[in-house]
Short mmCIF file of C-alpha atoms and ligand atoms in Angstrom, two decimals:
data_model
loop_
_atom_site.label_atom_id
_atom_site.label_comp_id
_atom_site.label_asym_id
_atom_site.label_seq_id
_atom_site.Cartn_x
_atom_site.Cartn_y
_atom_site.Cartn_z
CA MET A 296 -12.49 51.72 2.86
CA LYS A 297 -9.79 49.79 4.72
CA ILE A 298 -6.43 51.30 5.55
CA LEU A 299 -3.20 49.70 6.73
CA ALA A 300 -1.55 52.30 8.99
CA ILE A 301 2.05 52.33 10.17
CA GLU A 302 3.61 54.25 13.07
CA SER A 303 7.39 54.20 13.62
CA SER A 304 8.35 57.70 14.75
CA CYS A 305 10.15 56.81 17.98
CA ASP A 306 10.42 53.63 20.06
CA GLU A 307 7.13 51.94 19.16
CA THR A 308 6.61 49.99 15.95
CA SER A 309 2.91 49.74 15.31
CA ALA A 310 0.65 48.62 12.47
CA ALA A 311 -3.12 48.71 12.37
CA VAL A 312 -5.93 47.96 9.97
CA VAL A 313 -8.81 50.40 10.34
CA GLU A 314 -11.99 51.13 8.46
CA LYS A 315 -14.71 53.74 8.48
CA ASN A 316 -18.05 52.39 9.59
CA GLY A 317 -20.96 54.84 9.43
CA ASP A 318 -19.73 57.85 11.37
CA GLY A 319 -17.05 56.02 13.36
CA ILE A 320 -13.59 54.54 12.97
CA VAL A 321 -13.32 50.83 13.65
CA VAL A 322 -10.02 49.16 14.49
CA LEU A 323 -9.74 45.69 12.94
CA SER A 324 -6.25 45.15 14.35
CA ASN A 325 -3.63 47.18 16.17
CA ILE A 326 -0.30 45.50 16.82
CA THR A 327 2.51 47.30 18.65
CA ALA A 328 6.05 46.25 19.47
CA THR A 329 8.13 48.47 21.70
CA SER A 330 11.84 48.78 22.35
CA LEU A 331 11.14 50.42 25.71
CA GLU A 332 13.04 47.80 27.70
CA ILE A 333 16.25 48.67 25.88
CA HIS A 334 15.72 52.39 26.54
CA ALA A 335 14.90 51.73 30.17
CA LYS A 336 18.40 50.25 30.51
CA THR A 337 20.02 53.39 29.05
CA GLY A 338 17.71 55.73 31.00
CA GLY A 339 16.36 57.29 27.79
CA ILE A 340 16.19 56.76 24.05
CA ILE A 341 19.39 56.38 22.06
CA PRO A 342 18.15 57.04 18.50
CA GLU A 343 20.38 54.40 16.84
CA ASN A 344 19.04 51.72 19.18
CA ALA A 345 15.44 52.76 18.47
CA ALA A 346 16.03 52.65 14.68
CA ARG A 347 17.68 49.23 14.89
CA MET A 348 14.66 47.85 16.73
CA GLN A 349 12.30 49.41 14.20
CA VAL A 350 14.08 47.42 11.48
CA ARG A 351 13.68 44.23 13.51
CA TYR A 352 9.98 44.71 14.26
CA ILE A 353 8.47 46.41 11.24
CA LEU A 354 7.70 43.40 9.00
CA PRO A 355 6.51 41.01 11.76
CA VAL A 356 4.22 43.75 13.10
CA ILE A 357 2.74 44.49 9.65
CA ILE A 358 2.22 40.79 8.94
CA GLU A 359 0.50 40.25 12.29
CA ALA A 360 -1.72 43.32 11.85
CA LEU A 361 -2.84 42.20 8.40
CA CYS A 362 -3.49 38.60 9.47
CA THR A 363 -5.30 39.61 12.69
CA SER A 364 -7.53 42.06 10.81
CA GLU A 365 -9.17 39.11 9.10
CA ASN A 366 -10.54 37.71 12.31
CA ARG A 367 -10.47 40.09 15.26
CA ARG A 368 -12.04 37.70 17.75
CA GLN A 369 -9.14 35.34 17.71
CA LYS A 370 -5.60 36.20 16.79
CA SER A 371 -5.00 34.77 13.36
CA LYS A 372 -3.33 31.38 13.38
CA ASP A 373 -1.90 31.83 9.92
CA LYS A 374 0.66 34.59 10.33
CA SER A 375 2.58 33.87 7.19
CA TRP A 376 3.81 36.49 4.80
CA ASP A 377 1.83 34.68 2.10
CA ARG A 378 -1.46 35.25 3.97
CA ALA A 379 -0.56 38.87 4.80
CA ARG A 380 0.32 39.54 1.18
CA THR A 381 -3.03 38.20 -0.02
CA ILE A 382 -4.91 40.40 2.49
CA LEU A 383 -2.87 43.44 1.52
CA LYS A 384 -3.55 42.81 -2.16
CA GLN A 385 -7.27 42.07 -1.82
CA ASP A 386 -8.58 43.98 1.21
CA ILE A 387 -6.46 47.07 1.72
CA ASP A 388 -7.33 50.23 -0.19
CA ALA A 389 -4.46 52.48 0.95
CA ILE A 390 -1.45 52.61 3.29
CA ALA A 391 -1.01 55.44 5.81
CA VAL A 392 2.31 56.22 7.45
CA THR A 393 3.74 58.68 9.97
CA TYR A 394 6.25 60.86 8.12
CA GLY A 395 7.09 63.18 11.04
CA PRO A 396 7.93 64.53 13.51
CA GLY A 397 10.15 62.03 15.26
CA LEU A 398 13.58 60.42 15.16
CA ILE A 399 14.95 60.35 11.62
CA GLY A 400 16.23 56.76 11.79
CA SER A 401 12.94 55.44 13.19
CA LEU A 402 10.80 57.44 10.76
CA LEU A 403 12.83 56.25 7.77
CA VAL A 404 12.13 52.60 8.58
CA GLY A 405 8.34 53.12 8.45
CA VAL A 406 8.35 55.49 5.49
CA GLU A 407 10.66 53.44 3.29
CA THR A 408 8.85 50.19 4.14
CA VAL A 409 5.52 51.74 3.19
CA LYS A 410 6.92 53.19 -0.03
CA THR A 411 8.14 49.75 -1.02
CA LEU A 412 4.83 48.04 -0.19
CA ALA A 413 2.84 50.76 -1.96
CA TYR A 414 4.99 50.44 -5.07
CA VAL A 415 4.94 46.65 -5.17
CA PHE A 416 1.20 46.30 -4.43
CA ASP A 417 0.14 49.44 -6.29
CA LYS A 418 -1.57 51.11 -3.31
CA PRO A 419 -1.89 54.83 -2.60
CA ILE A 420 0.01 56.29 0.38
CA ILE A 421 -1.41 58.78 2.88
CA PRO A 422 1.35 60.59 4.78
CA VAL A 423 0.30 61.50 8.33
CA ASN A 424 1.54 64.07 10.85
CA HIS A 425 2.10 62.14 14.09
CA LEU A 426 0.99 65.02 16.34
CA LEU A 427 -2.35 65.56 14.61
CA ALA A 428 -2.90 61.79 14.69
CA HIS A 429 -2.68 61.82 18.50
CA ILE A 430 -5.83 63.96 18.58
CA TYR A 431 -7.52 61.57 16.13
CA GLY A 432 -7.05 58.67 18.57
CA ASN A 433 -10.25 60.15 20.05
CA PHE A 434 -12.30 59.27 16.98
CA ILE A 435 -11.70 55.55 17.34
CA ARG A 436 -14.78 53.56 18.33
CA VAL A 437 -13.87 51.20 21.05
CA ASN A 438 -15.37 48.63 23.23
CA SER A 439 -12.52 47.02 25.06
CA LYS A 440 -14.58 44.10 26.40
CA GLU A 441 -15.95 42.84 23.11
CA LEU A 442 -14.32 43.59 19.86
CA ASN A 443 -17.61 44.71 18.33
CA PRO A 444 -17.79 48.35 17.35
CA LYS A 445 -20.12 50.35 19.53
CA PRO A 446 -21.26 53.92 19.14
CA SER A 447 -18.58 56.26 20.39
CA THR A 448 -19.54 59.37 22.31
CA LEU A 449 -17.63 61.25 19.65
CA ASP A 450 -19.32 61.53 16.27
CA THR A 451 -16.68 62.18 13.62
CA THR A 452 -18.70 65.06 12.19
CA LYS A 453 -19.87 66.79 15.35
CA PRO A 454 -17.22 68.09 17.74
CA PHE A 455 -16.18 71.18 15.73
CA PRO A 456 -14.93 73.65 16.64
CA PHE A 457 -12.84 71.99 19.32
CA ILE A 458 -9.63 72.60 21.21
CA GLY A 459 -6.93 69.94 20.80
CA LEU A 460 -4.36 69.53 23.56
CA ILE A 461 -1.36 67.45 22.44
CA VAL A 462 0.79 66.26 25.34
CA SER A 463 3.48 63.78 24.37
CA GLY A 464 7.10 62.97 25.09
CA GLY A 465 8.35 65.49 22.55
CA HIS A 466 5.54 68.04 22.16
CA THR A 467 3.00 70.14 24.02
CA ASP A 468 0.63 72.13 21.84
CA LEU A 469 -2.80 73.73 21.88
CA LEU A 470 -4.73 73.88 18.61
CA LEU A 471 -8.11 75.10 17.49
CA PHE A 472 -9.76 72.71 15.00
CA SER A 473 -12.57 74.19 12.91
CA LYS A 474 -13.05 71.08 10.71
CA HIS A 475 -11.08 68.02 9.63
CA GLY A 476 -7.84 69.27 8.10
CA LYS A 477 -8.40 72.86 9.23
CA TYR A 478 -6.73 73.97 12.42
CA GLU A 479 -4.89 76.89 13.97
CA TRP A 480 -1.91 76.55 16.32
CA LEU A 481 -2.58 78.59 19.46
CA GLY A 482 0.58 77.94 21.45
CA GLY A 483 2.98 75.34 22.69
CA THR A 484 5.98 74.67 24.85
CA ARG A 485 8.97 76.98 24.65
CA ASP A 486 11.36 74.28 25.87
CA ASP A 487 10.68 70.81 27.33
CA ALA A 488 7.45 68.97 26.53
CA ALA A 489 5.13 67.80 29.31
CA GLY A 490 6.13 64.14 28.89
CA GLU A 491 9.79 65.16 28.76
CA ALA A 492 9.36 67.00 32.07
CA PHE A 493 7.93 63.85 33.69
CA ASP A 494 10.80 61.78 32.25
CA LYS A 495 13.57 64.21 33.24
CA VAL A 496 12.39 64.63 36.82
CA GLY A 497 11.99 60.83 36.96
CA ARG A 498 15.58 60.39 35.84
CA ILE A 499 16.77 62.73 38.59
CA LEU A 500 14.73 60.67 41.06
CA GLY A 501 16.20 57.41 39.75
CA LEU A 502 12.85 56.17 38.40
CA PRO A 503 12.66 53.88 35.35
CA TYR A 504 12.17 55.37 31.88
CA PRO A 505 9.59 56.49 30.84
CA ALA A 506 8.82 58.02 34.22
CA GLY A 507 5.34 59.46 33.50
CA PRO A 508 3.34 56.38 34.57
CA GLU A 509 5.56 55.78 37.64
CA ILE A 510 5.31 59.42 38.76
CA GLU A 511 1.52 59.18 38.41
CA ARG A 512 1.44 55.94 40.42
CA ARG A 513 3.54 57.43 43.23
CA ALA A 514 1.63 60.72 43.21
CA ASN A 515 -1.60 58.76 43.74
CA LEU A 516 -0.21 57.41 47.04
CA VAL A 517 0.18 60.90 48.51
CA VAL A 518 -2.54 62.15 50.83
CA GLN A 519 -0.97 65.43 51.85
CA THR A 520 2.25 67.34 51.19
CA ASN A 521 3.77 70.74 51.71
CA ILE A 522 6.07 70.44 48.71
CA LYS A 523 5.05 72.80 45.95
CA PHE A 524 6.78 73.39 42.63
CA LYS A 525 6.05 76.36 40.38
CA SER A 526 3.82 75.98 37.32
CA PRO A 527 5.89 78.20 35.00
CA ILE A 528 4.20 81.00 33.07
CA ILE A 529 0.79 79.91 34.35
CA SER A 530 -0.29 83.53 34.77
CA GLU A 531 0.92 84.76 31.38
CA ASP A 532 -1.85 85.73 29.01
CA ASN A 533 -0.93 83.31 26.21
CA PHE A 534 -1.17 79.62 25.32
CA ASP A 535 2.51 78.86 25.85
CA PHE A 536 4.13 76.44 28.25
CA SER A 537 7.60 76.08 29.76
CA PHE A 538 8.60 72.99 31.68
CA SER A 539 12.40 73.06 31.68
CA GLY A 540 12.61 74.92 35.01
CA LEU A 541 10.79 72.10 36.75
CA LYS A 542 13.70 69.66 36.63
CA THR A 543 15.99 72.31 38.17
CA GLU A 544 13.48 72.98 40.91
CA ALA A 545 13.08 69.26 41.58
CA LEU A 546 16.86 68.78 41.53
CA ARG A 547 17.41 71.58 44.06
CA TYR A 548 14.78 70.11 46.34
CA ILE A 549 16.24 66.62 46.05
CA GLU A 550 19.79 67.82 46.76
CA LYS A 551 18.55 69.66 49.81
CA SER A 552 16.53 66.76 51.20
CA GLY A 553 18.52 63.72 49.95
CA VAL A 554 15.55 61.98 48.27
CA THR A 555 16.32 59.14 45.81
CA SER A 556 14.40 56.10 44.64
CA GLY A 557 16.54 53.83 46.82
CA GLY A 558 15.81 56.11 49.70
CA GLY A 559 14.37 53.72 52.30
CA PRO A 560 12.71 55.94 54.90
CA LEU A 561 12.73 58.79 52.39
CA ILE A 562 10.30 57.01 50.05
CA PRO A 563 7.23 58.95 51.29
CA LEU A 564 9.15 62.12 50.47
CA LEU A 565 10.00 60.74 47.02
CA ASN A 566 6.30 60.19 46.39
CA GLU A 567 5.62 63.76 47.49
CA VAL A 568 8.17 65.07 44.96
CA CYS A 569 6.31 63.03 42.32
CA TYR A 570 3.04 64.58 43.44
CA ALA A 571 4.45 68.12 43.32
CA THR A 572 5.96 67.51 39.87
CA GLN A 573 2.72 66.12 38.45
CA LYS A 574 0.67 68.93 39.98
CA ALA A 575 2.94 71.66 38.57
CA ILE A 576 2.61 70.17 35.07
CA ILE A 577 -1.13 69.52 35.26
CA ASP A 578 -2.12 72.88 36.76
CA VAL A 579 -0.75 74.90 33.84
CA LEU A 580 -2.08 72.45 31.22
CA VAL A 581 -5.57 72.62 32.74
CA LYS A 582 -5.62 76.40 33.12
CA LYS A 583 -4.46 77.26 29.60
CA THR A 584 -6.54 74.57 27.89
CA LEU A 585 -9.75 75.77 29.53
CA LYS A 586 -8.79 79.35 28.78
CA ALA A 587 -8.44 78.44 25.10
CA ALA A 588 -11.88 76.78 25.09
CA GLU A 589 -13.35 79.89 26.70
CA LYS A 590 -11.67 82.32 24.31
CA TYR A 591 -12.69 80.40 21.17
CA ASN A 592 -16.06 79.34 22.51
CA CYS A 593 -15.44 75.61 22.09
CA SER A 594 -17.68 73.21 23.95
CA THR A 595 -15.40 70.22 23.29
CA ILE A 596 -11.76 69.58 24.18
CA LEU A 597 -9.89 66.56 22.77
CA VAL A 598 -6.70 65.52 24.53
CA GLY A 599 -4.09 63.23 22.97
CA GLY A 600 -0.51 61.96 23.30
CA GLY A 601 1.22 59.78 25.88
CA VAL A 602 0.55 62.14 28.80
CA SER A 603 -3.21 61.93 28.12
CA ALA A 604 -2.92 58.47 29.71
CA ASN A 605 -2.50 60.36 33.00
CA GLN A 606 -5.87 59.98 34.72
CA THR A 607 -5.22 62.86 37.11
CA LEU A 608 -4.79 65.22 34.15
CA ILE A 609 -8.08 64.09 32.64
CA ASP A 610 -9.89 64.21 36.01
CA GLN A 611 -8.58 67.70 36.74
CA LEU A 612 -9.59 68.93 33.28
CA LYS A 613 -13.09 67.54 33.82
CA LEU A 614 -13.40 68.93 37.33
CA ASN A 615 -12.24 72.42 36.38
CA ALA A 616 -14.32 72.37 33.19
CA LYS A 617 -17.41 71.74 35.30
CA HIS A 618 -16.68 74.86 37.32
CA SER A 619 -16.13 77.05 34.28
CA ASN A 620 -18.87 79.09 32.60
CA LEU A 621 -18.63 77.16 29.36
CA ASN A 622 -18.50 73.65 30.93
CA PRO A 623 -16.79 72.05 27.90
CA GLU A 624 -16.80 68.28 27.41
CA ILE A 625 -13.38 66.66 27.92
CA ILE A 626 -12.59 63.68 25.71
CA SER A 627 -9.45 61.56 25.81
CA PRO A 628 -8.56 58.33 24.00
CA GLU A 629 -8.83 54.83 25.46
CA LYS A 630 -5.55 54.19 27.28
CA ILE A 631 -4.13 51.95 24.53
CA TYR A 632 -4.60 54.76 22.02
CA CYS A 633 -2.91 57.44 24.17
CA THR A 634 0.68 56.35 23.57
CA ASP A 635 2.02 55.79 20.06
CA ASN A 636 -0.07 53.39 17.98
CA GLY A 637 -0.93 52.61 14.37
CA ALA A 638 -4.71 52.92 14.81
CA MET A 639 -4.58 56.69 15.42
CA ILE A 640 -2.55 57.09 12.19
CA GLY A 641 -5.28 55.19 10.36
CA ALA A 642 -8.04 57.23 12.00
CA TYR A 643 -6.39 60.46 10.88
CA ALA A 644 -5.89 59.11 7.35
CA LEU A 645 -9.53 58.00 7.01
CA LEU A 646 -10.87 61.38 8.14
CA ASN A 647 -8.32 63.46 6.20
CA TYR A 648 -7.91 61.27 3.15
CA SER A 649 -5.23 62.75 0.92
CA GLU A 650 -3.05 60.58 -1.28
CA ALA A 651 0.51 61.57 -2.07
CA ASN A 652 2.81 60.33 -4.77
CA TRP A 653 5.16 57.76 -3.21
CA SER A 654 8.21 59.34 -4.80
CA GLU A 655 7.49 62.65 -3.02
CA ILE A 656 7.05 61.30 0.50
CA LYS A 657 10.03 61.94 2.73
CA ALA A 658 10.54 61.37 6.43
CA ASN A 659 10.61 64.78 8.12
CA PRO A 660 11.86 64.70 11.73
CA GLU A 661 11.19 68.44 12.15
CA LEU A 662 7.62 68.34 10.79
CA TYR A 663 5.42 70.66 12.81
CA PHE A 664 2.16 72.39 11.97
CA ALA A 665 1.83 73.77 8.43
O1 KG4 B 704 2.93 60.08 22.70
P1 KG4 B 704 4.00 59.24 23.27
O2 KG4 B 704 3.74 57.76 23.41
O3 KG4 B 704 5.31 59.39 22.46
C1 KG4 B 704 5.66 60.60 21.84
O4 KG4 B 704 5.09 60.90 20.76
O5 KG4 B 704 6.48 61.31 22.44
O6 KG4 B 704 4.34 59.86 24.71
C2 KG4 B 704 5.31 59.33 25.55
C3 KG4 B 704 5.35 60.18 26.80
C4 KG4 B 704 6.50 59.84 27.75
O7 KG4 B 704 7.15 61.05 28.06
C5 KG4 B 704 5.80 59.26 28.96
O8 KG4 B 704 6.48 59.51 30.20
C6 KG4 B 704 4.47 59.96 28.93
O9 KG4 B 704 4.14 59.99 27.55
N1 KG4 B 704 3.43 59.23 29.66
C7 KG4 B 704 2.85 59.70 30.80
C8 KG4 B 704 1.96 58.69 31.24
N2 KG4 B 704 2.01 57.66 30.34
C9 KG4 B 704 2.91 58.01 29.38
N3 KG4 B 704 3.03 60.84 31.47
C10 KG4 B 704 2.31 61.02 32.59
N4 KG4 B 704 1.45 60.11 33.09
C11 KG4 B 704 1.23 58.94 32.43
N5 KG4 B 704 0.38 58.05 32.92
ZN1 ZN B 705 3.45 60.27 20.10
#
């Protein structure tokens, strides 16, 4: 079965063609356009701007994904709508789309485009929860050097029960998955998400949006520091998080010391603030995730969402897992499948195949966990 999968919940417009091959998910194409540059100029996402760019990108991205899926080794030369339409008609069995959560304007572009294509080409639609799809980025078989599928360490039938840690720009959640489609929400953030905390502290420091990758880069340059920020509610006996206090703590420190990104001799100090910010976020994520694995006796943890691209987070999870009694395996997606992408939407749809009537599918910006 081949699925065309569309992601348009925020500032990325992405389309992928994926198929199930044995016990793995194979990506035949994954094309992403981003409006990040525009948001970098405004220091964050203005929803109207994001939606406008979704409208601009959605059809070219779909056409390129369909045409590239035909021949993965070389980008398709024929990128015409005519070719894409033929592939859609002949090769694609269903269309998956993110219907929430996200920005309403951005979501609507993907959802309404897919409804139109599904109606015109008589294809079933699979609506997908963006947050669950982040975890399913882990089921994609990848070999970044060649485009041939190779056995993934993660068999689609084997990891259950597992703990899922979702860390994105808008959400931070811990879930217990007992099988595909069956999960229990254990806890989540009470205020800012982990990615949001990176971005807000970055804004205070004058770093470009999104600040997560830049904070990680600067933190990696630090050998030693005395700066320490609190990891809120780290000692509470629950699976909740709270990151909104971090920006206040960082702000107070910055006001006191005069650190900014244009800070000349203060740049080492700026890097130390980045280190302290990253450490405060990671410490609590690591502690509560491993605690969840211990409590529910899970020997596998899957991490997903933009912040899972943070190598220090993954390394710290692995290191601390090794020292725990249970020693769970930590799995995170290939970097390109950490941030928003169409392939993870397709992976979720293939492993949780459930068609919905096109007339009933509505974009739901507040979608959470049912
Ligand atoms: O999942 P995602 O692409 O979009 C949402 O669904 O929100 O996540 C974007 C978030 C941003 O907040 C960004 O700063 C963060 O992921 N991020 C990172 C890194 N790469 C992206 N945070 C920390 N370290 C990174 N390397
Ligand atoms: Zn996301």
